[in-house]
């Protein structure tokens, strides 16, 4: 018997002001679009901003539905929109922020499993890593250089597709 040990690395920033200027701007775009969340059920608002290699920023916020599973997370609203509008562009970075109407979120809030899987699809498709920043409403920010840190042992097309 052998064991496989996988390590994950994230950088920790104390506040938005500690980020490089361009990354501050991206996170502030995520904060701004968080206000557009349609979250009457969870009262949990998430904003995501994606920077593409063509300089465009594409944003998304969570959109809920009375039939709960029909809603969609902010990260997937943003990344599917990026894929729909700029299919040739490479995704460089995604900044994510989550806030609750009911309690203060002061720790970094990582994307859910389904969003990690969706981010992984685009990272694999474009052959270059997607940098991920995530935070709550206040407090520290985590930065991962690739989705691989957040989704070890990821499921991907190589397991069932030859090319
Ligand atoms: N949500 C996101 O937008 N992103 C995540 O990564 C986790 C959860 C949304 C979905 C739902 O509208 C609300 O947050 C509560 O789960």
CSV table of N, CA and C and ligand atoms in Angstrom, one decimal:
chain,number,residue,atom,x,y,z
A,1,UNK,N,0.8,-1.2,0.0
A,1,UNK,CA,0.0,0.0,0.0
A,1,UNK,C,0.9,1.3,0.0
A,2,UNK,N,0.5,2.2,-0.8
A,2,UNK,CA,1.2,3.5,-0.8
A,2,UNK,C,0.1,4.6,-0.5
A,3,UNK,N,0.6,5.7,-0.2
A,3,UNK,CA,-0.3,6.9,0.0
A,3,UNK,C,0.0,8.0,-1.0
A,4,UNK,N,-1.0,8.7,-1.4
A,4,UNK,CA,-0.7,9.9,-2.2
A,4,UNK,C,-1.1,11.1,-1.3
A,5,UNK,N,-0.2,12.0,-1.2
A,5,UNK,CA,-0.4,13.2,-0.4
A,5,UNK,C,-0.4,14.4,-1.3
A,6,UNK,N,-1.5,15.1,-1.3
A,6,UNK,CA,-1.5,16.3,-2.1
A,6,UNK,C,-1.5,17.5,-1.3
A,7,UNK,N,-0.7,18.5,-1.6
A,7,UNK,CA,-0.7,19.7,-0.9
A,7,UNK,C,-1.4,20.9,-1.7
A,8,UNK,N,-2.0,21.7,-1.0
A,8,UNK,CA,-2.7,22.9,-1.6
A,8,UNK,C,-2.0,24.2,-1.1
A,9,UNK,N,-1.8,25.1,-2.0
A,9,UNK,CA,-1.2,26.4,-1.5
A,9,UNK,C,-2.1,27.5,-1.8
A,10,UNK,N,-2.4,28.4,-0.8
A,10,UNK,CA,-3.1,29.6,-1.1
A,10,UNK,C,-2.3,30.7,-0.4
A,11,UNK,N,-2.3,31.9,-1.1
A,11,UNK,CA,-1.7,33.1,-0.4
A,11,UNK,C,-2.8,33.8,0.4
A,12,UNK,N,-2.4,34.4,1.5
A,12,UNK,CA,-3.4,35.0,2.3
A,12,UNK,C,-3.1,36.5,2.4
A,13,UNK,N,-4.0,37.3,2.0
A,13,UNK,CA,-3.9,38.8,2.1
A,13,UNK,C,-4.8,39.3,3.2
A,14,UNK,N,-4.3,40.3,3.9
A,14,UNK,CA,-5.1,40.8,5.1
A,14,UNK,C,-6.3,41.6,4.7
A,15,UNK,N,-6.2,42.3,3.6
A,15,UNK,CA,-7.4,43.1,3.1
A,15,UNK,C,-7.2,43.5,1.7
A,16,UNK,N,-8.3,44.0,1.1
A,16,UNK,CA,-8.3,44.3,-0.3
A,16,UNK,C,-7.1,45.2,-0.7
A,17,UNK,N,-6.8,46.2,0.2
A,17,UNK,CA,-5.7,47.2,0.0
A,17,UNK,C,-4.4,46.5,-0.1
A,18,UNK,N,-4.2,45.3,0.4
A,18,UNK,CA,-2.9,44.6,0.3
A,18,UNK,C,-2.7,43.9,-1.1
A,19,UNK,N,-3.8,43.8,-1.9
A,19,UNK,CA,-3.7,43.2,-3.2
A,19,UNK,C,-3.0,44.1,-4.2
A,20,UNK,N,-2.3,43.5,-5.2
A,20,UNK,CA,-1.8,44.4,-6.3
A,20,UNK,C,-3.0,45.2,-6.8
A,21,UNK,N,-2.7,46.4,-7.4
A,21,UNK,CA,-3.8,47.3,-7.8
A,21,UNK,C,-4.8,46.7,-8.7
A,22,UNK,N,-4.3,46.0,-9.7
A,22,UNK,CA,-5.2,45.4,-10.7
A,22,UNK,C,-6.1,44.4,-10.1
A,23,UNK,N,-5.6,43.7,-9.1
A,23,UNK,CA,-6.4,42.7,-8.4
A,23,UNK,C,-7.4,43.3,-7.5
A,24,UNK,N,-7.0,44.5,-6.9
A,24,UNK,CA,-8.0,45.2,-6.1
A,24,UNK,C,-9.2,45.6,-6.9
A,25,UNK,N,-8.8,46.1,-8.1
A,25,UNK,CA,-9.9,46.6,-9.0
A,25,UNK,C,-10.8,45.4,-9.4
A,26,UNK,N,-10.3,44.3,-9.6
A,26,UNK,CA,-11.1,43.1,-10.0
A,26,UNK,C,-12.0,42.7,-8.8
A,27,UNK,N,-11.4,42.7,-7.6
A,27,UNK,CA,-12.3,42.4,-6.4
A,27,UNK,C,-13.3,43.4,-6.2
A,28,UNK,N,-13.0,44.7,-6.4
A,28,UNK,CA,-14.0,45.8,-6.2
A,28,UNK,C,-15.2,45.6,-7.2
A,29,UNK,N,-14.8,45.1,-8.4
A,29,UNK,CA,-15.9,44.8,-9.4
A,29,UNK,C,-16.8,43.7,-8.9
A,30,UNK,N,-16.2,42.7,-8.2
A,30,UNK,CA,-17.0,41.6,-7.6
A,30,UNK,C,-17.9,42.1,-6.5
A,31,UNK,N,-17.3,43.0,-5.7
A,31,UNK,CA,-18.1,43.6,-4.6
A,31,UNK,C,-19.3,44.4,-5.2
A,32,UNK,N,-19.0,45.2,-6.2
A,32,UNK,CA,-20.1,46.0,-6.9
A,32,UNK,C,-21.2,45.1,-7.4
A,33,UNK,N,-20.9,44.0,-8.1
A,33,UNK,CA,-21.9,43.2,-8.7
A,33,UNK,C,-22.6,42.3,-7.7
A,34,UNK,N,-22.0,42.1,-6.6
A,34,UNK,CA,-22.7,41.4,-5.5
A,34,UNK,C,-24.0,42.0,-5.1
A,35,UNK,N,-24.1,43.3,-5.3
A,35,UNK,CA,-25.3,44.0,-5.0
A,35,UNK,C,-26.5,43.6,-5.9
A,36,UNK,N,-26.1,43.0,-7.1
A,36,UNK,CA,-27.1,42.6,-8.1
A,36,UNK,C,-27.6,41.2,-7.8
A,37,UNK,N,-27.1,40.5,-6.8
A,37,UNK,CA,-27.5,39.2,-6.5
A,37,UNK,C,-29.0,39.1,-6.3
A,38,UNK,N,-29.6,38.1,-6.8
A,38,UNK,CA,-31.1,37.9,-6.6
A,38,UNK,C,-31.1,36.7,-5.6
A,39,UNK,N,-31.2,37.0,-4.3
A,39,UNK,CA,-31.0,36.0,-3.3
A,39,UNK,C,-32.1,36.1,-2.2
A,40,UNK,N,-33.4,36.1,-2.6
A,40,UNK,CA,-34.5,36.3,-1.6
A,40,UNK,C,-34.6,35.1,-0.7
A,41,UNK,N,-34.1,33.9,-1.1
A,41,UNK,CA,-34.2,32.7,-0.2
A,41,UNK,C,-33.1,32.5,0.7
A,42,UNK,N,-31.9,32.6,0.2
A,42,UNK,CA,-30.7,32.4,1.1
A,42,UNK,C,-30.3,33.7,1.8
A,43,UNK,N,-30.6,34.8,1.3
A,43,UNK,CA,-30.1,36.1,1.8
A,43,UNK,C,-28.5,36.1,1.8
A,44,UNK,N,-28.0,35.3,0.9
A,44,UNK,CA,-26.5,35.2,0.8
A,44,UNK,C,-26.2,35.7,-0.6
A,45,UNK,N,-25.4,36.8,-0.6
A,45,UNK,CA,-25.1,37.4,-1.9
A,45,UNK,C,-23.7,37.2,-2.3
A,46,UNK,N,-23.5,36.8,-3.5
A,46,UNK,CA,-22.2,36.5,-4.0
A,46,UNK,C,-21.9,37.3,-5.3
A,47,UNK,N,-20.7,37.8,-5.4
A,47,UNK,CA,-20.4,38.5,-6.7
A,47,UNK,C,-19.1,37.9,-7.2
A,48,UNK,N,-19.0,37.8,-8.5
A,48,UNK,CA,-17.8,37.3,-9.1
A,48,UNK,C,-17.4,38.2,-10.3
A,49,UNK,N,-16.1,38.4,-10.5
A,49,UNK,CA,-15.6,39.2,-11.6
A,49,UNK,C,-14.4,38.5,-12.2
A,50,UNK,N,-14.5,38.3,-13.5
A,50,UNK,CA,-13.5,37.6,-14.3
A,50,UNK,C,-12.7,38.5,-15.2
A,51,UNK,N,-11.4,38.4,-15.2
A,51,UNK,CA,-10.5,39.1,-16.1
A,51,UNK,C,-10.1,38.2,-17.2
A,52,UNK,N,-10.3,38.7,-18.4
A,52,UNK,CA,-9.9,37.9,-19.6
A,52,UNK,C,-8.6,38.5,-20.2
A,53,UNK,N,-7.9,37.7,-21.1
A,53,UNK,CA,-6.7,38.2,-21.7
A,53,UNK,C,-6.9,39.3,-22.7
A,54,UNK,N,-8.2,39.5,-23.1
A,54,UNK,CA,-8.5,40.6,-24.0
A,54,UNK,C,-8.8,41.9,-23.2
A,55,UNK,N,-8.6,41.9,-21.9
A,55,UNK,CA,-8.8,43.1,-21.1
A,55,UNK,C,-10.2,43.3,-20.6
A,56,UNK,N,-11.1,42.4,-21.1
A,56,UNK,CA,-12.5,42.6,-20.7
A,56,UNK,C,-12.7,42.0,-19.3
A,57,UNK,N,-13.6,42.6,-18.5
A,57,UNK,CA,-14.1,42.0,-17.3
A,57,UNK,C,-15.5,41.6,-17.4
A,58,UNK,N,-15.8,40.3,-17.0
A,58,UNK,CA,-17.1,39.8,-17.1
A,58,UNK,C,-17.6,39.5,-15.7
A,59,UNK,N,-18.8,39.9,-15.3
A,59,UNK,CA,-19.2,39.7,-13.9
A,59,UNK,C,-20.4,38.8,-13.8
A,60,UNK,N,-20.7,38.4,-12.6
A,60,UNK,CA,-21.9,37.6,-12.3
A,60,UNK,C,-22.2,37.7,-10.9
A,61,UNK,N,-23.5,37.5,-10.6
A,61,UNK,CA,-24.0,37.4,-9.2
A,61,UNK,C,-24.9,36.2,-9.1
A,62,UNK,N,-25.1,35.7,-7.9
A,62,UNK,CA,-26.0,34.5,-7.8
A,62,UNK,C,-27.5,34.9,-8.1
A,63,UNK,N,-28.1,34.0,-8.7
A,63,UNK,CA,-29.5,34.2,-9.2
A,63,UNK,C,-30.3,33.0,-8.7
A,64,UNK,N,-31.2,33.3,-7.7
A,64,UNK,CA,-32.0,32.1,-7.1
A,64,UNK,C,-33.3,32.0,-7.8
A,65,UNK,N,-34.0,30.9,-7.4
A,65,UNK,CA,-35.3,30.5,-7.9
A,65,UNK,C,-36.1,29.8,-6.9
A,66,UNK,N,-37.4,30.0,-7.0
A,66,UNK,CA,-38.3,29.4,-6.0
A,66,UNK,C,-38.2,27.9,-6.1
A,67,UNK,N,-37.9,27.4,-7.3
A,67,UNK,CA,-37.5,25.9,-7.4
A,67,UNK,C,-35.9,25.9,-7.1
A,68,UNK,N,-35.5,25.7,-5.9
A,68,UNK,CA,-34.2,26.1,-5.5
A,68,UNK,C,-33.0,25.6,-6.4
A,69,UNK,N,-33.1,24.3,-6.9
A,69,UNK,CA,-31.9,23.9,-7.8
A,69,UNK,C,-31.9,24.6,-9.1
A,70,UNK,N,-32.9,25.4,-9.5
A,70,UNK,CA,-32.9,26.1,-10.7
A,70,UNK,C,-32.1,27.4,-10.7
A,71,UNK,N,-31.7,27.8,-9.5
A,71,UNK,CA,-30.8,29.0,-9.3
A,71,UNK,C,-29.4,28.7,-9.7
A,72,UNK,N,-28.6,29.7,-9.8
A,72,UNK,CA,-27.2,29.5,-10.2
A,72,UNK,C,-26.3,30.4,-9.4
A,73,UNK,N,-25.1,29.8,-9.0
A,73,UNK,CA,-24.1,30.6,-8.3
A,73,UNK,C,-23.5,31.7,-9.1
A,74,UNK,N,-22.9,32.7,-8.4
A,74,UNK,CA,-22.3,33.8,-9.1
A,74,UNK,C,-21.2,33.4,-10.0
A,75,UNK,N,-20.3,32.5,-9.5
A,75,UNK,CA,-19.1,32.1,-10.3
A,75,UNK,C,-19.5,31.5,-11.6
A,76,UNK,N,-20.6,30.7,-11.6
A,76,UNK,CA,-21.0,30.1,-12.9
A,76,UNK,C,-21.7,31.0,-13.8
A,77,UNK,N,-22.5,31.9,-13.2
A,77,UNK,CA,-23.1,33.0,-14.0
A,77,UNK,C,-22.0,33.7,-14.8
A,78,UNK,N,-21.0,34.1,-14.1
A,78,UNK,CA,-19.9,34.8,-14.7
A,78,UNK,C,-19.1,34.0,-15.7
A,79,UNK,N,-18.7,32.8,-15.3
A,79,UNK,CA,-17.8,32.1,-16.2
A,79,UNK,C,-18.6,31.6,-17.5
A,80,UNK,N,-19.9,31.2,-17.3
A,80,UNK,CA,-20.6,30.8,-18.5
A,80,UNK,C,-20.9,32.0,-19.4
A,81,UNK,N,-21.0,33.2,-18.8
A,81,UNK,CA,-21.2,34.4,-19.6
A,81,UNK,C,-19.9,34.7,-20.4
A,82,UNK,N,-18.8,34.5,-19.7
A,82,UNK,CA,-17.5,34.8,-20.4
A,82,UNK,C,-17.4,33.8,-21.5
A,83,UNK,N,-17.7,32.6,-21.3
A,83,UNK,CA,-17.6,31.6,-22.4
A,83,UNK,C,-18.6,31.9,-23.5
A,84,UNK,N,-19.7,32.4,-23.2
A,84,UNK,CA,-20.7,32.7,-24.2
A,84,UNK,C,-20.4,33.9,-25.0
A,85,UNK,N,-19.8,35.0,-24.4
A,85,UNK,CA,-19.5,36.2,-25.1
A,85,UNK,C,-18.2,36.2,-25.7
A,86,UNK,N,-17.2,35.7,-25.0
A,86,UNK,CA,-15.8,35.7,-25.5
A,86,UNK,C,-15.2,34.2,-25.6
A,87,UNK,N,-15.7,33.4,-26.5
A,87,UNK,CA,-15.3,32.0,-26.5
A,87,UNK,C,-13.8,31.8,-26.8
A,88,UNK,N,-13.2,32.8,-27.4
A,88,UNK,CA,-11.8,32.6,-27.8
A,88,UNK,C,-10.8,33.2,-26.7
A,89,UNK,N,-11.4,33.9,-25.7
A,89,UNK,CA,-10.5,34.5,-24.8
A,89,UNK,C,-10.0,33.5,-23.7
A,90,UNK,N,-8.9,33.9,-23.1
A,90,UNK,CA,-8.3,33.1,-22.0
A,90,UNK,C,-8.7,33.8,-20.7
A,91,UNK,N,-9.2,33.0,-19.8
A,91,UNK,CA,-9.5,33.5,-18.5
A,91,UNK,C,-8.3,33.6,-17.6
A,92,UNK,N,-8.0,34.8,-17.1
A,92,UNK,CA,-6.8,35.0,-16.3
A,92,UNK,C,-7.1,34.9,-14.9
A,93,UNK,N,-8.1,35.5,-14.4
A,93,UNK,CA,-8.4,35.6,-13.0
A,93,UNK,C,-9.9,35.7,-12.7
A,94,UNK,N,-10.3,35.2,-11.5
A,94,UNK,CA,-11.6,35.4,-11.0
A,94,UNK,C,-11.6,35.8,-9.6
A,95,UNK,N,-12.3,36.9,-9.3
A,95,UNK,CA,-12.4,37.4,-7.9
A,95,UNK,C,-13.8,37.1,-7.4
A,96,UNK,N,-13.9,36.6,-6.2
A,96,UNK,CA,-15.2,36.2,-5.6
A,96,UNK,C,-15.4,36.8,-4.2
A,97,UNK,N,-16.6,37.4,-4.0
A,97,UNK,CA,-16.9,37.9,-2.6
A,97,UNK,C,-18.3,37.4,-2.2
A,98,UNK,N,-18.5,37.1,-1.0
A,98,UNK,CA,-19.8,36.6,-0.5
A,98,UNK,C,-20.2,37.3,0.8
A,99,UNK,N,-21.4,37.8,0.8
A,99,UNK,CA,-21.9,38.5,2.0
A,99,UNK,C,-23.3,38.0,2.4
A,100,UNK,N,-23.6,37.9,3.7
A,100,UNK,CA,-24.9,37.5,4.1
A,100,UNK,C,-25.7,38.7,4.6
A,101,UNK,N,-27.0,38.7,4.4
A,101,UNK,CA,-27.8,39.8,4.9
A,101,UNK,C,-28.0,39.5,6.4
A,102,UNK,N,-27.7,38.3,6.9
A,102,UNK,CA,-28.1,37.9,8.3
A,102,UNK,C,-26.9,37.9,9.2
A,103,UNK,N,-25.7,37.7,8.8
A,103,UNK,CA,-24.5,37.8,9.7
A,103,UNK,C,-23.3,38.2,8.9
A,104,UNK,N,-22.3,38.8,9.6
A,104,UNK,CA,-21.1,39.3,8.9
A,104,UNK,C,-20.3,38.1,8.4
A,105,UNK,N,-19.9,38.1,7.2
A,105,UNK,CA,-18.9,37.1,6.7
A,105,UNK,C,-17.5,37.7,6.7
A,106,UNK,N,-16.7,37.3,7.6
A,106,UNK,CA,-15.4,38.0,7.8
A,106,UNK,C,-14.2,37.0,7.5
A,107,UNK,N,-14.5,35.9,6.9
A,107,UNK,CA,-13.5,34.9,6.6
A,107,UNK,C,-13.6,34.6,5.1
A,108,UNK,N,-12.5,34.2,4.4
A,108,UNK,CA,-12.6,33.9,3.0
A,108,UNK,C,-13.6,32.8,2.7
A,109,UNK,N,-14.4,33.0,1.7
A,109,UNK,CA,-15.5,32.0,1.4
A,109,UNK,C,-15.2,31.4,0.0
A,110,UNK,N,-14.7,30.2,0.0
A,110,UNK,CA,-14.3,29.6,-1.3
A,110,UNK,C,-15.5,29.2,-2.1
A,111,UNK,N,-15.3,29.0,-3.4
A,111,UNK,CA,-16.4,28.6,-4.3
A,111,UNK,C,-16.9,27.2,-4.0
A,112,UNK,N,-18.2,26.9,-4.2
A,112,UNK,CA,-18.7,25.6,-3.9
A,112,UNK,C,-18.1,24.6,-4.9
A,113,UNK,N,-18.4,23.3,-4.6
A,113,UNK,CA,-17.8,22.2,-5.4
A,113,UNK,C,-18.2,22.3,-6.9
A,114,UNK,N,-19.5,22.6,-7.1
A,114,UNK,CA,-20.0,22.7,-8.5
A,114,UNK,C,-19.3,23.8,-9.3
A,115,UNK,N,-19.1,24.9,-8.6
A,115,UNK,CA,-18.3,26.1,-9.3
A,115,UNK,C,-16.9,25.7,-9.5
A,116,UNK,N,-16.3,25.0,-8.6
A,116,UNK,CA,-14.9,24.6,-8.8
A,116,UNK,C,-14.8,23.7,-10.0
A,117,UNK,N,-15.8,22.8,-10.1
A,117,UNK,CA,-15.8,21.9,-11.3
A,117,UNK,C,-15.9,22.7,-12.6
A,118,UNK,N,-16.7,23.7,-12.6
A,118,UNK,CA,-16.9,24.5,-13.8
A,118,UNK,C,-15.7,25.3,-14.1
A,119,UNK,N,-15.0,25.9,-13.1
A,119,UNK,CA,-13.8,26.6,-13.3
A,119,UNK,C,-12.7,25.7,-13.8
A,120,UNK,N,-12.7,24.4,-13.3
A,120,UNK,CA,-11.7,23.4,-13.8
A,120,UNK,C,-11.9,23.2,-15.3
A,121,UNK,N,-13.1,23.1,-15.7
A,121,UNK,CA,-13.4,22.8,-17.1
A,121,UNK,C,-12.8,23.9,-18.0
A,122,UNK,N,-12.9,25.1,-17.6
A,122,UNK,CA,-12.3,26.2,-18.4
A,122,UNK,C,-10.8,26.2,-18.3
A,123,UNK,N,-10.3,25.9,-17.2
A,123,UNK,CA,-8.8,25.9,-17.0
A,123,UNK,C,-8.2,24.8,-17.9
A,124,UNK,N,-8.8,23.7,-17.9
A,124,UNK,CA,-8.3,22.5,-18.7
A,124,UNK,C,-8.5,22.9,-20.2
A,125,UNK,N,-9.6,23.5,-20.6
A,125,UNK,CA,-9.9,23.8,-22.0
A,125,UNK,C,-8.8,24.8,-22.5
A,126,UNK,N,-8.4,25.7,-21.7
A,126,UNK,CA,-7.5,26.8,-22.2
A,126,UNK,C,-6.0,26.5,-21.9
A,127,UNK,N,-5.7,25.4,-21.2
A,127,UNK,CA,-4.4,24.9,-20.9
A,127,UNK,C,-3.5,25.9,-20.1
A,128,UNK,N,-4.2,26.9,-19.5
A,128,UNK,CA,-3.4,27.8,-18.6
A,128,UNK,C,-4.2,28.0,-17.3
A,129,UNK,N,-3.5,28.1,-16.2
A,129,UNK,CA,-4.2,28.2,-14.9
A,129,UNK,C,-5.1,29.5,-14.8
A,130,UNK,N,-6.1,29.4,-14.0
A,130,UNK,CA,-7.0,30.5,-13.6
A,130,UNK,C,-6.7,30.9,-12.2
A,131,UNK,N,-6.3,32.1,-12.0
A,131,UNK,CA,-6.0,32.6,-10.6
A,131,UNK,C,-7.3,32.9,-9.9
A,132,UNK,N,-7.4,32.5,-8.7
A,132,UNK,CA,-8.7,32.6,-8.0
A,132,UNK,C,-8.5,33.4,-6.7
A,133,UNK,N,-9.3,34.5,-6.5
A,133,UNK,CA,-9.3,35.3,-5.3
A,133,UNK,C,-10.6,35.1,-4.6
A,134,UNK,N,-10.7,34.9,-3.4
A,134,UNK,CA,-12.0,34.8,-2.7
A,134,UNK,C,-12.0,35.4,-1.3
A,135,UNK,N,-13.1,36.0,-1.0
A,135,UNK,CA,-13.2,36.6,0.4
A,135,UNK,C,-14.6,36.6,0.8
A,136,UNK,N,-14.9,37.0,2.1
A,136,UNK,CA,-16.2,37.2,2.6
A,136,UNK,C,-16.6,38.7,2.2
A,137,UNK,N,-17.3,39.3,3.2
A,137,UNK,CA,-17.6,40.7,3.0
A,137,UNK,C,-16.4,41.6,3.4
A,138,UNK,N,-15.8,41.1,4.5
A,138,UNK,CA,-14.6,41.8,5.1
A,138,UNK,C,-13.6,40.8,5.3
A,139,UNK,N,-12.4,41.2,5.8
A,139,UNK,CA,-11.4,40.3,6.3
A,139,UNK,C,-10.4,39.9,5.2
A,140,UNK,N,-9.8,38.7,5.5
A,140,UNK,CA,-8.7,38.2,4.6
A,140,UNK,C,-9.2,37.8,3.2
A,141,UNK,N,-8.3,37.8,2.3
A,141,UNK,CA,-8.5,37.3,1.0
A,141,UNK,C,-7.6,36.1,0.7
A,142,UNK,N,-8.1,35.0,0.1
A,142,UNK,CA,-7.2,33.9,-0.3
A,142,UNK,C,-7.0,34.1,-1.8
A,143,UNK,N,-5.8,33.7,-2.2
A,143,UNK,CA,-5.5,33.7,-3.6
A,143,UNK,C,-4.9,32.3,-3.9
A,144,UNK,N,-5.5,31.7,-4.9
A,144,UNK,CA,-4.9,30.4,-5.4
A,144,UNK,C,-4.5,30.6,-6.8
A,145,UNK,N,-3.3,30.0,-7.2
A,145,UNK,CA,-2.8,30.2,-8.5
A,145,UNK,C,-3.5,29.4,-9.6
A,146,UNK,N,-4.3,28.4,-9.1
A,146,UNK,CA,-4.9,27.5,-10.1
A,146,UNK,C,-6.1,26.8,-9.3
A,147,UNK,N,-7.1,26.4,-10.1
A,147,UNK,CA,-8.2,25.6,-9.5
A,147,UNK,C,-7.7,24.3,-8.9
A,148,UNK,N,-6.5,23.9,-9.3
A,148,UNK,CA,-6.0,22.6,-8.8
A,148,UNK,C,-5.8,22.6,-7.3
A,149,UNK,N,-5.5,23.8,-6.7
A,149,UNK,CA,-5.4,23.8,-5.3
A,149,UNK,C,-6.7,23.6,-4.5
A,150,UNK,N,-7.8,24.0,-5.2
A,150,UNK,CA,-9.1,23.9,-4.6
A,150,UNK,C,-9.9,22.6,-5.0
A,151,UNK,N,-9.4,22.0,-6.0
A,151,UNK,CA,-10.1,20.8,-6.5
A,151,UNK,C,-9.1,19.7,-6.8
A,152,UNK,N,-8.4,19.1,-5.8
A,152,UNK,CA,-7.5,18.0,-6.1
A,152,UNK,C,-8.3,16.8,-6.5
A,153,UNK,N,-7.7,15.9,-7.2
A,153,UNK,CA,-8.4,14.7,-7.7
A,153,UNK,C,-9.6,15.1,-8.6
A,154,UNK,N,-9.4,16.1,-9.4
A,154,UNK,CA,-10.6,16.6,-10.2
A,154,UNK,C,-11.0,15.6,-11.3
A,155,UNK,N,-12.3,15.6,-11.5
A,155,UNK,CA,-12.8,14.8,-12.6
A,155,UNK,C,-12.6,15.6,-13.9
A,156,UNK,N,-12.1,15.0,-14.9
A,156,UNK,CA,-11.9,15.7,-16.2
A,156,UNK,C,-12.0,14.8,-17.4
A,157,UNK,N,-12.1,15.4,-18.6
A,157,UNK,CA,-12.4,14.6,-19.8
A,157,UNK,C,-11.4,13.6,-20.1
A,158,UNK,N,-10.2,13.7,-19.6
A,158,UNK,CA,-9.1,12.8,-20.0
A,158,UNK,C,-9.5,11.4,-19.5
A,159,UNK,N,-10.4,11.3,-18.5
A,159,UNK,CA,-10.7,9.9,-18.0
A,159,UNK,C,-11.6,9.2,-19.0
A,160,UNK,N,-12.3,9.9,-19.9
A,160,UNK,CA,-13.2,9.2,-20.8
A,160,UNK,C,-13.0,9.6,-22.3
A,161,UNK,N,-12.2,10.6,-22.6
A,161,UNK,CA,-12.1,11.0,-23.9
A,161,UNK,C,-10.6,11.0,-24.4
A,162,UNK,N,-10.4,10.5,-25.5
A,162,UNK,CA,-9.0,10.3,-26.0
A,162,UNK,C,-8.3,11.6,-26.4
A,163,UNK,N,-9.0,12.5,-27.1
A,163,UNK,CA,-8.4,13.7,-27.6
A,163,UNK,C,-8.9,14.9,-26.8
B,1,LIG,N1,-23.6,30.5,-4.0
B,1,LIG,C1,-22.8,31.1,-4.9
B,1,LIG,O1,-23.2,32.1,-5.6
B,1,LIG,N2,-21.5,30.7,-5.0
B,1,LIG,C2,-21.0,29.6,-4.3
B,1,LIG,O2,-19.9,29.2,-4.6
B,1,LIG,C3,-21.7,29.1,-3.2
B,1,LIG,C4,-23.1,29.5,-3.1
B,1,LIG,C5,-24.9,31.0,-3.9
B,1,LIG,C6,-26.0,30.0,-4.3
B,1,LIG,C7,-27.2,30.4,-3.5
B,1,LIG,O3,-27.8,31.4,-4.2
B,1,LIG,C8,-26.6,31.0,-2.2
B,1,LIG,O4,-25.2,31.3,-2.5
B,1,LIG,C9,-26.7,30.1,-1.0
B,1,LIG,O5,-26.1,28.9,-1.3
